[in-house]
XYZ file of N, CA and C in Angstrom:
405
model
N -201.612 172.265 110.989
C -200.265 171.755 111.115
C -200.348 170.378 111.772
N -199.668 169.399 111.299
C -199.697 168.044 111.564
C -198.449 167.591 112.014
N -198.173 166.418 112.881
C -197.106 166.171 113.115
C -196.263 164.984 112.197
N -194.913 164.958 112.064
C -194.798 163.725 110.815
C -193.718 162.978 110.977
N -193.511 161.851 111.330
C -192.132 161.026 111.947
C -191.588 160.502 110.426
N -190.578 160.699 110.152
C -189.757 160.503 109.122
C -188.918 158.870 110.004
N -189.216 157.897 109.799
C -188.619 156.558 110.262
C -187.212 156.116 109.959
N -186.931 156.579 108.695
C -185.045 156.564 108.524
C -184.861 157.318 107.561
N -183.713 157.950 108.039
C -182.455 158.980 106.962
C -183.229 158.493 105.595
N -183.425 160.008 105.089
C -183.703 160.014 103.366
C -182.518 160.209 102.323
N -181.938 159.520 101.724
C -180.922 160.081 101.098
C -181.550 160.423 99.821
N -180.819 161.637 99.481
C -181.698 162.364 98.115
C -180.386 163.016 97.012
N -180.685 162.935 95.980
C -179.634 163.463 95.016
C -180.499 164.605 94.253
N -179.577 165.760 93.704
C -180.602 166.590 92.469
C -179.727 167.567 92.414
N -179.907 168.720 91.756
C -179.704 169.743 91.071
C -180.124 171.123 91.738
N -179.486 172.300 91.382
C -179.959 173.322 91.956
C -180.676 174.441 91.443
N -181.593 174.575 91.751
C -182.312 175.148 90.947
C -181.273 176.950 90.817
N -180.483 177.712 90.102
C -180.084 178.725 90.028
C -180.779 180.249 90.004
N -181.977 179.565 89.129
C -182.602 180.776 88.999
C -184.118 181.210 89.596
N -183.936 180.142 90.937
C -185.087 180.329 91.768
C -185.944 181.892 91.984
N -186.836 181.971 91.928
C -188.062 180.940 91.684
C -188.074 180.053 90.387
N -187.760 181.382 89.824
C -187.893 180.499 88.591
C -186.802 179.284 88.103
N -187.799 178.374 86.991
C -187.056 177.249 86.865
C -186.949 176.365 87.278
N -188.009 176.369 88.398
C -188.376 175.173 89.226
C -189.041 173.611 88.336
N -190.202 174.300 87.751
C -190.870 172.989 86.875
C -190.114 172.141 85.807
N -189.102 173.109 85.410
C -188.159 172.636 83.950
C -186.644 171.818 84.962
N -187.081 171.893 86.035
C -185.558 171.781 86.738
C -186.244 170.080 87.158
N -187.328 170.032 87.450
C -187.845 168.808 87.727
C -188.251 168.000 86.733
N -189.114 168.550 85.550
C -188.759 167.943 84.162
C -187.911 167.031 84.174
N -186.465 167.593 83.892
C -185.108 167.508 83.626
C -184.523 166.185 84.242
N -185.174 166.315 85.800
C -184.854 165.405 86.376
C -185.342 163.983 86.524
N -186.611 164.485 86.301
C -187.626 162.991 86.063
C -187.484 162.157 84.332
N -187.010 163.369 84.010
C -186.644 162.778 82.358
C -185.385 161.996 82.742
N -184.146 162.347 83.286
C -183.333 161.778 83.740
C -183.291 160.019 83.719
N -183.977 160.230 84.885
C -184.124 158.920 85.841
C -184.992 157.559 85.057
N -184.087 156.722 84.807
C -184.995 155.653 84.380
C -185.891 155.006 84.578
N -186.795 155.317 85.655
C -188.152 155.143 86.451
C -188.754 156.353 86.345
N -188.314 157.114 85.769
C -189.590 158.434 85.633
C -190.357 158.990 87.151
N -191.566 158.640 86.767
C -192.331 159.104 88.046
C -192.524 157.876 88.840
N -191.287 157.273 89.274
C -191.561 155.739 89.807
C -190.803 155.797 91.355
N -190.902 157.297 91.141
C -190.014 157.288 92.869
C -190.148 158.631 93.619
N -189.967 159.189 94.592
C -190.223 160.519 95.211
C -189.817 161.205 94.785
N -189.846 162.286 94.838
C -189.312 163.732 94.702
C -189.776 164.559 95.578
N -188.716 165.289 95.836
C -188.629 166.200 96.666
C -187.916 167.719 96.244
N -188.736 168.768 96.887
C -187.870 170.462 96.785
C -186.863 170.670 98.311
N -185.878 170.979 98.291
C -185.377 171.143 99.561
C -184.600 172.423 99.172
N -185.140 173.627 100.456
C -184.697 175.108 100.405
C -183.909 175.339 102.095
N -183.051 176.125 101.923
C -182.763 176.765 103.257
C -182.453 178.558 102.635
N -182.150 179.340 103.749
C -181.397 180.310 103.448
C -179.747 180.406 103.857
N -179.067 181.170 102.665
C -177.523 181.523 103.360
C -177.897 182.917 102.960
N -177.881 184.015 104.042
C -177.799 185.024 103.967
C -179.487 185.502 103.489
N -179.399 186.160 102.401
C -180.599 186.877 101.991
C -180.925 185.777 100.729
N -180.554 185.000 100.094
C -180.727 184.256 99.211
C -181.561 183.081 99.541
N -182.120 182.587 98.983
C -183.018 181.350 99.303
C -182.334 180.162 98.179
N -181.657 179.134 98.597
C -181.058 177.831 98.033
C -181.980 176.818 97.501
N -182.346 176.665 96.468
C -183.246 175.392 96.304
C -182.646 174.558 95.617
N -183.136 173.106 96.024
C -182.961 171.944 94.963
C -183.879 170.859 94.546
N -184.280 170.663 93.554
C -184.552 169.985 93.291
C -184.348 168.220 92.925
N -184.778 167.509 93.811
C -184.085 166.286 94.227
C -185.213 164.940 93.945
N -184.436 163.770 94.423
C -185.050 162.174 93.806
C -184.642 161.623 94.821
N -185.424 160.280 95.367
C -184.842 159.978 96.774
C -183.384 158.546 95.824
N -182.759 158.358 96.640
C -181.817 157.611 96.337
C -182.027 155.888 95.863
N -182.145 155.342 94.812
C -182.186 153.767 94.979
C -181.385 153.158 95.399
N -179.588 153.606 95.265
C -178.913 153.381 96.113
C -177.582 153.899 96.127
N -176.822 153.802 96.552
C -175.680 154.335 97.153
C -174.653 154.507 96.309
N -174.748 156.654 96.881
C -174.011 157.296 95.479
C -174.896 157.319 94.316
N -176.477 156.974 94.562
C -176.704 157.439 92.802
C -176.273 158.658 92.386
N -175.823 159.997 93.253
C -176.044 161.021 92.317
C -174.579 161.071 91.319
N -173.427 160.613 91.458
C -172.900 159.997 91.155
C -172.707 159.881 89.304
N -173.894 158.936 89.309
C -174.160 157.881 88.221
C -174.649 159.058 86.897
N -175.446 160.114 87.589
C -175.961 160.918 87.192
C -175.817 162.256 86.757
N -174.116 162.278 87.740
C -173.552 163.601 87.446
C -174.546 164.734 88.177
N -175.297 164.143 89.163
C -176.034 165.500 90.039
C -174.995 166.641 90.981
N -175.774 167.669 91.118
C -175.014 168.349 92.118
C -174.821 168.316 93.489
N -175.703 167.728 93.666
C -175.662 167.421 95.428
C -176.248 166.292 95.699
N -175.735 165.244 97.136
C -175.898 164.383 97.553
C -176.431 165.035 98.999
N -177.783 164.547 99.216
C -178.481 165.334 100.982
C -179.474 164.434 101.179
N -178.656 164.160 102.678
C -179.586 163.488 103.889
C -180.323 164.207 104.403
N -181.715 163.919 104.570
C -182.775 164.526 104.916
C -183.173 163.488 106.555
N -182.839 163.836 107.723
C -183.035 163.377 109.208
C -183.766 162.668 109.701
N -183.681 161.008 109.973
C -184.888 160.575 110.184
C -185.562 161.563 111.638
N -186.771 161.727 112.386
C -187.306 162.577 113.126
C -188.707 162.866 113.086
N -189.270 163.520 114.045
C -190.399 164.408 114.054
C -190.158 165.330 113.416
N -190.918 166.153 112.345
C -191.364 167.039 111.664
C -192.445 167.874 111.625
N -192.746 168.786 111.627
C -194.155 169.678 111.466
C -194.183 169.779 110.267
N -195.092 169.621 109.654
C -195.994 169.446 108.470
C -197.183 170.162 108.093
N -197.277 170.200 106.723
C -198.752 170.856 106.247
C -198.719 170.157 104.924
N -200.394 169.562 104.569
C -200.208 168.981 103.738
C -200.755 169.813 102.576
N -201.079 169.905 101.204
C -201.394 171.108 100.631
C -201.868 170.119 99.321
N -203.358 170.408 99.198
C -203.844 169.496 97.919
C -203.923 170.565 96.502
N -203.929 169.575 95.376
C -203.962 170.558 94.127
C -202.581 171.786 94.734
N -201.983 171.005 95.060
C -200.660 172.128 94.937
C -200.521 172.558 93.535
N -200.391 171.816 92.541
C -200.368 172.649 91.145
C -200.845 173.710 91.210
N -202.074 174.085 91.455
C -202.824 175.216 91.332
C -202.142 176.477 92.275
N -201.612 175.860 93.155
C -201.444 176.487 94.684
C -199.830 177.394 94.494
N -198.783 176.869 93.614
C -197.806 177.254 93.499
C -196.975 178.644 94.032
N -197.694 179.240 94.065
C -197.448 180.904 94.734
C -197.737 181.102 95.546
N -198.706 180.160 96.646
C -198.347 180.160 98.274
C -198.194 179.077 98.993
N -197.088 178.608 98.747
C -196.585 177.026 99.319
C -195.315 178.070 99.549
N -194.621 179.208 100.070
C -194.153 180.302 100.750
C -194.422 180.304 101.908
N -196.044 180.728 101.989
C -196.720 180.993 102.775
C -196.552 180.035 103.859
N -196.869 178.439 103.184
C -197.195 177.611 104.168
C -195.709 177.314 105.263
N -194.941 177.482 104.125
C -193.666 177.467 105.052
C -193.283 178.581 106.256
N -193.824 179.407 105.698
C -193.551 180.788 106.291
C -194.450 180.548 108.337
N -195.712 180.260 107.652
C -196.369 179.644 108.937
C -195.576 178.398 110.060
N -195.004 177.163 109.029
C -194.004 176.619 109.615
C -193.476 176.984 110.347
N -192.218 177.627 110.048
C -191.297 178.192 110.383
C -191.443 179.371 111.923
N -192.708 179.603 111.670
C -193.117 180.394 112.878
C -193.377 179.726 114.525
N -193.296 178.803 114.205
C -193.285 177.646 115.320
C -192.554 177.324 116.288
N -192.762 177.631 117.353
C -191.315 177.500 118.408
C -190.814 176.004 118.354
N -191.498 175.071 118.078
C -190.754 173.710 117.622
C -190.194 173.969 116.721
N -189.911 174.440 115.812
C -189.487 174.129 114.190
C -187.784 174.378 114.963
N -186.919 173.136 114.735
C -185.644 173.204 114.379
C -184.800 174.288 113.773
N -183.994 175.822 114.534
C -184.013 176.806 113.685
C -182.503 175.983 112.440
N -182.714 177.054 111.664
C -181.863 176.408 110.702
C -181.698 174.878 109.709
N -183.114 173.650 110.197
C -183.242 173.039 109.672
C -183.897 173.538 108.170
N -183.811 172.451 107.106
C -183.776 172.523 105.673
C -185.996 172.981 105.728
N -186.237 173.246 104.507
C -187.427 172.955 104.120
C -187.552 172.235 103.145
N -188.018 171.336 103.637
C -188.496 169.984 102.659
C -189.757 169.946 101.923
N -190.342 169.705 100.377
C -191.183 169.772 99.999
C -191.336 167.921 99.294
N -192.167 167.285 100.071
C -192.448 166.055 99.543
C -193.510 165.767 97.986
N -193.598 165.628 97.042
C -194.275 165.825 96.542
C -194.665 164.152 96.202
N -195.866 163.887 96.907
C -196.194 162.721 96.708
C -197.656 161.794 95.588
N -197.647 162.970 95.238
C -198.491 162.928 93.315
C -198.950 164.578 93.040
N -199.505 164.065 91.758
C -199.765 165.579 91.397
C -200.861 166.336 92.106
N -201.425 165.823 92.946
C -202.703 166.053 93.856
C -202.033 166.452 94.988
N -201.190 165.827 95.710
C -200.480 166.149 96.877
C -199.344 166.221 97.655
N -199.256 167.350 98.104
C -198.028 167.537 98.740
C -197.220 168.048 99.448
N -196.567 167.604 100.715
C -196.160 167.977 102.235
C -195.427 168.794 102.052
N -195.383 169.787 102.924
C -194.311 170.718 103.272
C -193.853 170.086 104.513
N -192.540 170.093 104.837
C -191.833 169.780 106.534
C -190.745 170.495 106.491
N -190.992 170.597 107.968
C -189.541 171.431 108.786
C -189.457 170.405 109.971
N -188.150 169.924 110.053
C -187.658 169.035 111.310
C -188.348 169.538 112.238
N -188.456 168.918 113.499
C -188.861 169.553 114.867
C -187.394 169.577 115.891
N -187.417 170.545 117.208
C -186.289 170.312 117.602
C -186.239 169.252 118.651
């Protein structure tokens, strides 16, 4: 577990994934097909729970203000500038069915922010952060 300073507010737009788990890869597809830069900008998974359900979305960081908007997305979310606890996770492709896990370890952390979001940075196809705010 690593520590990770997020330097300013992320604003992020995207879609929700409904039929989590599944539907995740086609939900990001969708979205990178979207966007007229393709793979020319971040992406991110962002989950919390309400109740027994687990919320995901699949999201793009913002070029600017109100893109989701432009795009007809479902949600507009600021992600906190801050300290974060982190894990970084290589060949995540491969890994897909316990990047759970890693959160799960997260989350076990008496720092971890209760009720903050889980953020999944995905910063190429080789690699990519999991974070939970710190409090």
């Amino acid at each position: 577990m690593e520590k990770f300073v997020l330097p300013k507010d992320l604003h992020l737009f995207g879609n929700r994934v409904h039929t989590f788990p599944m539907g995740i890869k086609e939900s990001f597809d969708a979205l990178i097909e979207m966007l007229p830069e393709g793979l020319e900008r971040p992406y991110y998974g962002v989950s919390w729970m309400e109740g027994e359900d687990v919320i995901y979305y699949t999201m793009a960081a913002e070029k600017f203000q109100r893109e989701s908007k432009k795009y007809n997305c479902e949600m507009g979310l600021t992600i906190e500038k801050g300290e974060y606890l982190a894990a970084t996770v290589y060949d995540w492709m491969s890994k897909t069915d316990s990047i759970k896990d890693v959160f799960d370890a997260l989350m076990k952390d008496p720092r971890v922010a209760m009720g903050a979001p889980c953020v999944e940075w995905y910063k190429s196809d080789e690699e990519m952060v999991c974070m939970i705010k710190s409090k």
